[in-house]
């Protein structure tokens, strides 16, 4: 065991601890960020790491911000735990056969998967790492070499996951893609999972398993003990929905013709905002709820007293384009 591997195992064990201690999780996520950064001389002042890539389906964030996602501590902990459990479940289903994981949108460290080389050996875990940003890919190659991950790697692919064709030896048991912002806006999560899942077997596990976006009324989350009322679910993005988006987008109400939400009267003062709320089920019981992560902070649309009269009828349509997200129109 090399010193680099030992250091990675120590911080990974802390993140995977069954005892939930916020201080330890915060320290572990910061330590993992530092461990990766130091290993590849990741320079936060380097101009190249601040370049984002705009695709036809959304923004691929810059290497710098992809790296800093690591310190969203509950996101990091819960995704790593969820992926570990998914791999373990698939190993039980197919004993003696390695689990192939396709990770789309790795950033410079592939941090939701690479720590798990300390849990699963190459006979148990094989990876295809897919990343569009050449700067991130350069750092990722250094990460693999520094921590001795070569035997875990099937392929490193520099490509756009929205259009990428999965080759025969890459057919995954699990697809991991966390290429999203709250309310599924700006980044290409929807298009990526739609493209990849449409090429996979029906029993392929998608992580996160489910991303749900609701339109809600929200008040002051500090002073109001019950700050949110859900009005309607706009989208539930899971493996089945992803395939339908690719093959039959006309069957998805949020895409066409859209979803109408009616607010019959001005809500009471404690609910003074209309927001989009995101909840994420990563795998089985592992989930991210309201305000638990940057991925699940509410996206504020407007104040309830900004409408001239009630009832208010709002049309929500999800747009898949270079700036994806829900568009809201008063009808």
Short mmCIF file of C-alpha atoms in Angstrom, two decimals:
data_model
loop_
_atom_site.label_atom_id
_atom_site.label_comp_id
_atom_site.label_asym_id
_atom_site.label_seq_id
_atom_site.Cartn_x
_atom_site.Cartn_y
_atom_site.Cartn_z
CA UNK A 1 0.00 0.00 0.00
CA UNK A 2 1.52 3.32 -1.06
CA UNK A 3 1.37 6.38 1.17
CA UNK A 4 -0.94 8.07 -1.35
CA UNK A 5 -3.35 5.12 -1.24
CA UNK A 6 -3.20 5.01 2.56
CA UNK A 7 -4.03 8.73 2.80
CA UNK A 8 -6.95 8.30 0.39
CA UNK A 9 -8.25 5.34 2.39
CA UNK A 10 -8.12 7.28 5.64
CA UNK A 11 -10.21 10.17 4.36
CA UNK A 12 -12.58 7.84 2.49
CA UNK A 13 -13.20 5.82 5.65
CA UNK A 14 -14.14 9.05 7.42
CA UNK A 15 -16.64 9.97 4.69
CA UNK A 16 -18.14 6.48 4.77
CA UNK A 17 -18.43 6.34 8.56
CA UNK A 18 -21.87 5.05 9.63
CA UNK A 19 -21.80 7.60 12.46
CA UNK A 20 -23.00 10.97 11.17
CA UNK A 21 -20.83 13.73 12.62
CA UNK A 22 -21.07 17.04 10.73
CA UNK A 23 -17.70 18.28 11.96
CA UNK A 24 -15.92 15.12 10.85
CA UNK A 25 -17.70 15.08 7.49
CA UNK A 26 -16.77 18.70 6.86
CA UNK A 27 -13.15 18.01 7.78
CA UNK A 28 -13.07 14.88 5.62
CA UNK A 29 -14.47 16.64 2.53
CA UNK A 30 -11.93 19.46 2.93
CA UNK A 31 -9.17 16.90 3.45
CA UNK A 32 -10.18 15.04 0.29
CA UNK A 33 -10.10 18.29 -1.69
CA UNK A 34 -6.64 19.07 -0.33
CA UNK A 35 -5.38 15.54 -0.91
CA UNK A 36 -6.40 15.59 -4.57
CA UNK A 37 -5.24 19.18 -5.12
CA UNK A 38 -1.82 18.59 -3.59
CA UNK A 39 -1.38 15.33 -5.51
CA UNK A 40 -1.64 17.03 -8.91
CA UNK A 41 -0.50 20.57 -8.02
CA UNK A 42 -3.98 21.94 -8.70
CA UNK A 43 -3.39 25.69 -8.78
CA UNK A 44 -6.50 27.72 -7.90
CA UNK A 45 -4.91 30.79 -9.51
CA UNK A 46 -4.28 29.11 -12.86
CA UNK A 47 -6.31 30.85 -15.57
CA UNK A 48 -7.06 27.66 -17.51
CA UNK A 49 -9.08 26.10 -14.68
CA UNK A 50 -11.64 28.92 -14.83
CA UNK A 51 -12.75 28.20 -18.41
CA UNK A 52 -16.23 26.74 -18.73
CA UNK A 53 -17.60 25.07 -21.86
CA UNK A 54 -21.02 25.96 -23.28
CA UNK A 55 -22.64 23.09 -25.17
CA UNK A 56 -25.95 22.85 -27.00
CA UNK A 57 -27.41 21.17 -23.92
CA UNK A 58 -25.98 23.26 -21.11
CA UNK A 59 -22.87 24.52 -19.36
CA UNK A 60 -19.94 22.28 -18.45
CA UNK A 61 -18.58 24.09 -15.42
CA UNK A 62 -14.94 25.10 -15.17
CA UNK A 63 -12.40 22.74 -13.60
CA UNK A 64 -12.04 25.05 -10.60
CA UNK A 65 -15.71 24.94 -9.67
CA UNK A 66 -15.97 21.22 -10.40
CA UNK A 67 -13.17 20.68 -7.89
CA UNK A 68 -14.79 22.92 -5.28
CA UNK A 69 -18.00 20.85 -5.45
CA UNK A 70 -16.10 18.47 -3.19
CA UNK A 71 -16.58 20.72 -0.19
CA UNK A 72 -20.37 20.51 -0.55
CA UNK A 73 -19.93 18.00 2.21
CA UNK A 74 -23.30 16.25 2.39
CA UNK A 75 -23.37 15.90 -1.39
CA UNK A 76 -19.92 14.32 -1.34
CA UNK A 77 -20.62 11.98 1.58
CA UNK A 78 -24.01 10.78 0.42
CA UNK A 79 -23.05 10.26 -3.22
CA UNK A 80 -19.97 8.23 -2.26
CA UNK A 81 -22.00 6.12 0.18
CA UNK A 82 -24.80 5.64 -2.36
CA UNK A 83 -22.39 4.61 -5.12
CA UNK A 84 -20.62 2.20 -2.75
CA UNK A 85 -23.94 0.54 -1.90
CA UNK A 86 -24.92 0.33 -5.57
CA UNK A 87 -21.62 -1.37 -6.43
CA UNK A 88 -22.00 -3.78 -3.51
CA UNK A 89 -25.55 -4.64 -4.58
CA UNK A 90 -24.48 -5.33 -8.16
CA UNK A 91 -21.56 -7.49 -6.95
CA UNK A 92 -24.05 -9.65 -5.03
CA UNK A 93 -26.17 -10.01 -8.17
CA UNK A 94 -23.18 -11.03 -10.27
CA UNK A 95 -20.57 -12.57 -7.96
CA UNK A 96 -17.12 -12.90 -9.45
CA UNK A 97 -17.79 -10.26 -12.10
CA UNK A 98 -16.46 -6.69 -11.81
CA UNK A 99 -18.97 -3.85 -11.76
CA UNK A 100 -18.52 -1.40 -14.61
CA UNK A 101 -19.25 2.21 -13.69
CA UNK A 102 -19.51 4.93 -16.34
CA UNK A 103 -18.93 8.30 -14.68
CA UNK A 104 -19.99 11.18 -16.94
CA UNK A 105 -18.74 14.65 -16.03
CA UNK A 106 -15.87 13.72 -13.72
CA UNK A 107 -14.24 17.12 -13.31
CA UNK A 108 -10.53 17.03 -12.47
CA UNK A 109 -10.77 14.42 -9.67
CA UNK A 110 -13.79 12.13 -10.35
CA UNK A 111 -14.34 12.51 -6.59
CA UNK A 112 -17.60 10.61 -6.23
CA UNK A 113 -16.01 7.40 -7.49
CA UNK A 114 -12.21 7.41 -7.28
CA UNK A 115 -12.14 7.23 -3.43
CA UNK A 116 -13.85 3.84 -3.73
CA UNK A 117 -10.68 2.21 -5.08
CA UNK A 118 -9.88 1.92 -1.36
CA UNK A 119 -13.03 -0.21 -0.88
CA UNK A 120 -13.18 -2.27 -4.08
CA UNK A 121 -10.25 -3.90 -5.84
CA UNK A 122 -9.91 -4.00 -9.66
CA UNK A 123 -11.62 -7.40 -9.81
CA UNK A 124 -14.70 -5.74 -8.24
CA UNK A 125 -14.72 -2.24 -9.75
CA UNK A 126 -13.91 -1.08 -13.28
CA UNK A 127 -14.39 2.53 -14.44
CA UNK A 128 -15.02 4.45 -17.62
CA UNK A 129 -14.34 8.12 -16.89
CA UNK A 130 -15.92 10.61 -19.30
CA UNK A 131 -15.16 14.35 -19.24
CA UNK A 132 -15.57 17.11 -21.83
CA UNK A 133 -13.09 19.61 -20.38
CA UNK A 134 -9.49 18.98 -21.54
CA UNK A 135 -8.07 20.80 -18.53
CA UNK A 136 -10.01 18.56 -16.14
CA UNK A 137 -8.97 15.50 -18.14
CA UNK A 138 -5.32 16.47 -17.77
CA UNK A 139 -5.62 16.60 -13.99
CA UNK A 140 -7.66 13.38 -13.92
CA UNK A 141 -4.85 11.47 -15.66
CA UNK A 142 -2.47 12.69 -12.96
CA UNK A 143 -4.89 11.60 -10.21
CA UNK A 144 -5.07 8.09 -11.67
CA UNK A 145 -1.29 7.80 -11.83
CA UNK A 146 -0.62 9.33 -8.40
CA UNK A 147 -3.00 7.00 -6.56
CA UNK A 148 -2.22 3.93 -8.69
CA UNK A 149 -5.70 3.51 -10.12
CA UNK A 150 -4.62 2.22 -13.55
CA UNK A 151 -5.90 -1.32 -12.98
CA UNK A 152 -9.36 0.07 -12.17
CA UNK A 153 -9.65 1.95 -15.48
CA UNK A 154 -11.30 0.61 -18.63
CA UNK A 155 -11.11 3.89 -20.48
CA UNK A 156 -10.59 7.63 -20.12
CA UNK A 157 -12.71 9.52 -22.63
CA UNK A 158 -12.54 13.21 -23.45
CA UNK A 159 -15.93 13.83 -25.07
CA UNK A 160 -19.35 15.44 -24.71
CA UNK A 161 -21.52 13.01 -22.74
CA UNK A 162 -24.63 14.46 -24.42
CA UNK A 163 -23.61 12.95 -27.76
CA UNK A 164 -21.21 10.20 -26.72
CA UNK A 165 -21.73 6.66 -28.07
CA UNK A 166 -21.00 3.88 -25.58
CA UNK A 167 -18.73 1.23 -27.06
CA UNK A 168 -19.13 -2.50 -26.50
CA UNK A 169 -16.54 -2.92 -23.73
CA UNK A 170 -17.91 0.13 -21.88
CA UNK A 171 -21.49 -1.13 -21.40
CA UNK A 172 -22.05 -0.10 -17.78
CA UNK A 173 -23.75 -1.68 -14.81
CA UNK A 174 -23.99 1.77 -13.21
CA UNK A 175 -24.06 5.27 -14.68
CA UNK A 176 -23.01 8.15 -12.43
CA UNK A 177 -23.65 11.72 -13.54
CA UNK A 178 -23.88 14.70 -11.24
CA UNK A 179 -23.83 17.43 -13.85
CA UNK A 180 -26.59 19.56 -12.41
CA UNK A 181 -27.56 22.68 -10.59
CA UNK A 182 -30.58 23.15 -8.37
CA UNK A 183 -33.89 22.85 -10.27
CA UNK A 184 -32.03 21.13 -13.13
CA UNK A 185 -31.00 24.49 -14.53
CA UNK A 186 -27.93 25.60 -16.52
CA UNK A 187 -26.09 22.25 -16.61
CA UNK A 188 -26.80 19.29 -18.97
CA UNK A 189 -27.86 16.55 -16.51
CA UNK A 190 -31.13 15.85 -18.33
CA UNK A 191 -29.54 15.53 -21.76
CA UNK A 192 -26.58 13.49 -20.51
CA UNK A 193 -28.61 10.81 -18.75
CA UNK A 194 -31.12 10.71 -21.62
CA UNK A 195 -28.33 10.02 -24.11
CA UNK A 196 -26.45 7.47 -22.02
CA UNK A 197 -29.40 5.52 -20.58
CA UNK A 198 -30.94 5.10 -24.03
CA UNK A 199 -27.87 3.04 -24.96
CA UNK A 200 -27.91 0.77 -21.90
CA UNK A 201 -29.56 -2.39 -20.67
CA UNK A 202 -32.83 -1.95 -18.78
CA UNK A 203 -31.30 -2.96 -15.44
CA UNK A 204 -28.55 -0.35 -15.57
CA UNK A 205 -28.50 1.63 -12.32
CA UNK A 206 -28.64 5.41 -12.66
CA UNK A 207 -27.09 7.55 -9.93
CA UNK A 208 -28.74 9.69 -8.79
CA UNK A 209 -31.76 7.39 -9.08
CA UNK A 210 -34.28 10.23 -8.97
CA UNK A 211 -34.17 14.02 -9.22
CA UNK A 212 -37.53 15.63 -8.46
CA UNK A 213 -38.38 19.28 -9.04
CA UNK A 214 -41.51 20.74 -7.41
CA UNK A 215 -43.02 24.19 -7.67
CA UNK A 216 -43.62 25.38 -4.11
CA UNK A 217 -44.69 28.26 -1.93
CA UNK A 218 -42.00 29.21 0.55
CA UNK A 219 -41.70 31.62 3.43
CA UNK A 220 -38.92 32.67 5.77
CA UNK A 221 -36.99 29.48 6.40
CA UNK A 222 -35.46 30.87 9.59
CA UNK A 223 -38.58 32.03 11.40
CA UNK A 224 -41.22 29.70 9.96
CA UNK A 225 -40.99 26.11 11.19
CA UNK A 226 -42.92 24.84 8.15
CA UNK A 227 -41.59 27.05 5.38
CA UNK A 228 -42.57 25.11 2.24
CA UNK A 229 -45.81 23.94 0.62
CA UNK A 230 -45.51 21.86 -2.56
CA UNK A 231 -48.01 22.85 -5.24
CA UNK A 232 -47.11 20.39 -8.00
CA UNK A 233 -44.30 18.10 -9.14
CA UNK A 234 -42.90 19.31 -12.45
CA UNK A 235 -40.41 16.55 -13.23
CA UNK A 236 -39.18 13.25 -11.81
CA UNK A 237 -35.97 12.41 -13.63
CA UNK A 238 -35.14 8.72 -13.29
CA UNK A 239 -33.83 6.07 -15.69
CA UNK A 240 -37.23 5.39 -17.26
CA UNK A 241 -37.96 9.09 -17.78
CA UNK A 242 -34.49 9.65 -19.20
CA UNK A 243 -35.07 7.05 -21.92
CA UNK A 244 -38.48 8.55 -22.72
CA UNK A 245 -36.94 12.01 -23.03
CA UNK A 246 -34.53 10.61 -25.61
CA UNK A 247 -37.01 8.48 -27.57
CA UNK A 248 -40.39 10.13 -27.01
CA UNK A 249 -39.97 13.65 -25.58
CA UNK A 250 -43.56 14.43 -26.54
CA UNK A 251 -44.67 12.06 -23.76
CA UNK A 252 -43.05 14.18 -21.06
CA UNK A 253 -45.55 16.86 -19.91
CA UNK A 254 -42.81 19.16 -18.59
CA UNK A 255 -41.31 19.30 -22.09
CA UNK A 256 -44.53 19.51 -24.07
CA UNK A 257 -47.08 20.99 -23.70
CA UNK A 258 -45.90 22.11 -20.25
CA UNK A 259 -47.55 21.98 -16.83
CA UNK A 260 -50.02 24.57 -15.55
CA UNK A 261 -49.99 25.41 -11.84
CA UNK A 262 -52.86 27.43 -10.42
CA UNK A 263 -52.64 29.50 -7.25
CA UNK A 264 -56.28 30.37 -6.44
CA UNK A 265 -55.63 33.27 -4.09
CA UNK A 266 -52.85 35.31 -2.54
CA UNK A 267 -51.18 32.99 -0.01
CA UNK A 268 -50.94 34.00 3.61
CA UNK A 269 -48.00 36.23 4.46
CA UNK A 270 -45.78 33.43 5.73
CA UNK A 271 -45.64 31.98 2.20
CA UNK A 272 -44.45 34.95 0.20
CA UNK A 273 -42.28 33.35 -2.51
CA UNK A 274 -42.81 30.99 -5.43
CA UNK A 275 -39.82 28.68 -5.72
CA UNK A 276 -38.58 25.50 -7.37
CA UNK A 277 -37.49 22.88 -4.87
CA UNK A 278 -35.19 19.99 -5.72
CA UNK A 279 -34.96 16.66 -3.93
CA UNK A 280 -32.50 13.93 -4.89
CA UNK A 281 -32.60 10.21 -4.19
CA UNK A 282 -29.06 9.04 -4.82
CA UNK A 283 -29.52 5.31 -4.25
CA UNK A 284 -32.09 3.50 -2.12
CA UNK A 285 -32.27 5.24 1.27
CA UNK A 286 -29.53 7.77 0.52
CA UNK A 287 -30.98 11.14 -0.42
CA UNK A 288 -30.44 14.90 -0.31
CA UNK A 289 -33.36 16.94 0.97
CA UNK A 290 -34.36 20.59 1.25
CA UNK A 291 -31.35 22.92 1.74
CA UNK A 292 -29.05 19.98 2.55
CA UNK A 293 -26.72 20.71 -0.37
CA UNK A 294 -26.09 23.35 -3.01
CA UNK A 295 -28.02 21.01 -5.31
CA UNK A 296 -31.17 21.30 -3.20
CA UNK A 297 -31.34 24.96 -2.24
CA UNK A 298 -34.63 26.47 -3.45
CA UNK A 299 -34.57 28.41 -6.72
CA UNK A 300 -36.63 31.58 -6.17
CA UNK A 301 -38.88 32.61 -9.06
CA UNK A 302 -40.80 35.62 -7.72
CA UNK A 303 -42.72 37.07 -4.77
CA UNK A 304 -46.36 36.16 -4.39
CA UNK A 305 -47.45 39.81 -4.06
CA UNK A 306 -45.93 40.69 -7.45
CA UNK A 307 -48.99 39.43 -9.34
CA UNK A 308 -51.70 41.98 -10.12
CA UNK A 309 -54.57 39.66 -9.30
CA UNK A 310 -55.48 36.13 -8.30
CA UNK A 311 -56.11 33.37 -9.28
CA UNK A 312 -52.74 33.03 -11.01
CA UNK A 313 -52.14 30.41 -13.69
CA UNK A 314 -48.49 29.65 -14.41
CA UNK A 315 -47.22 27.50 -17.28
CA UNK A 316 -43.95 25.66 -16.58
CA UNK A 317 -42.01 24.19 -19.51
CA UNK A 318 -38.57 22.60 -19.31
CA UNK A 319 -36.25 23.75 -22.06
CA UNK A 320 -33.34 21.59 -23.23
CA UNK A 321 -30.87 23.95 -24.84
CA UNK A 322 -27.59 25.74 -24.14
CA UNK A 323 -29.22 27.23 -21.02
CA UNK A 324 -31.56 24.46 -19.84
CA UNK A 325 -34.17 24.93 -17.17
CA UNK A 326 -37.82 25.65 -16.45
CA UNK A 327 -39.38 28.61 -18.23
CA UNK A 328 -42.37 30.17 -16.49
CA UNK A 329 -45.15 32.04 -18.24
CA UNK A 330 -48.27 33.59 -16.71
CA UNK A 331 -51.31 32.44 -18.69
#
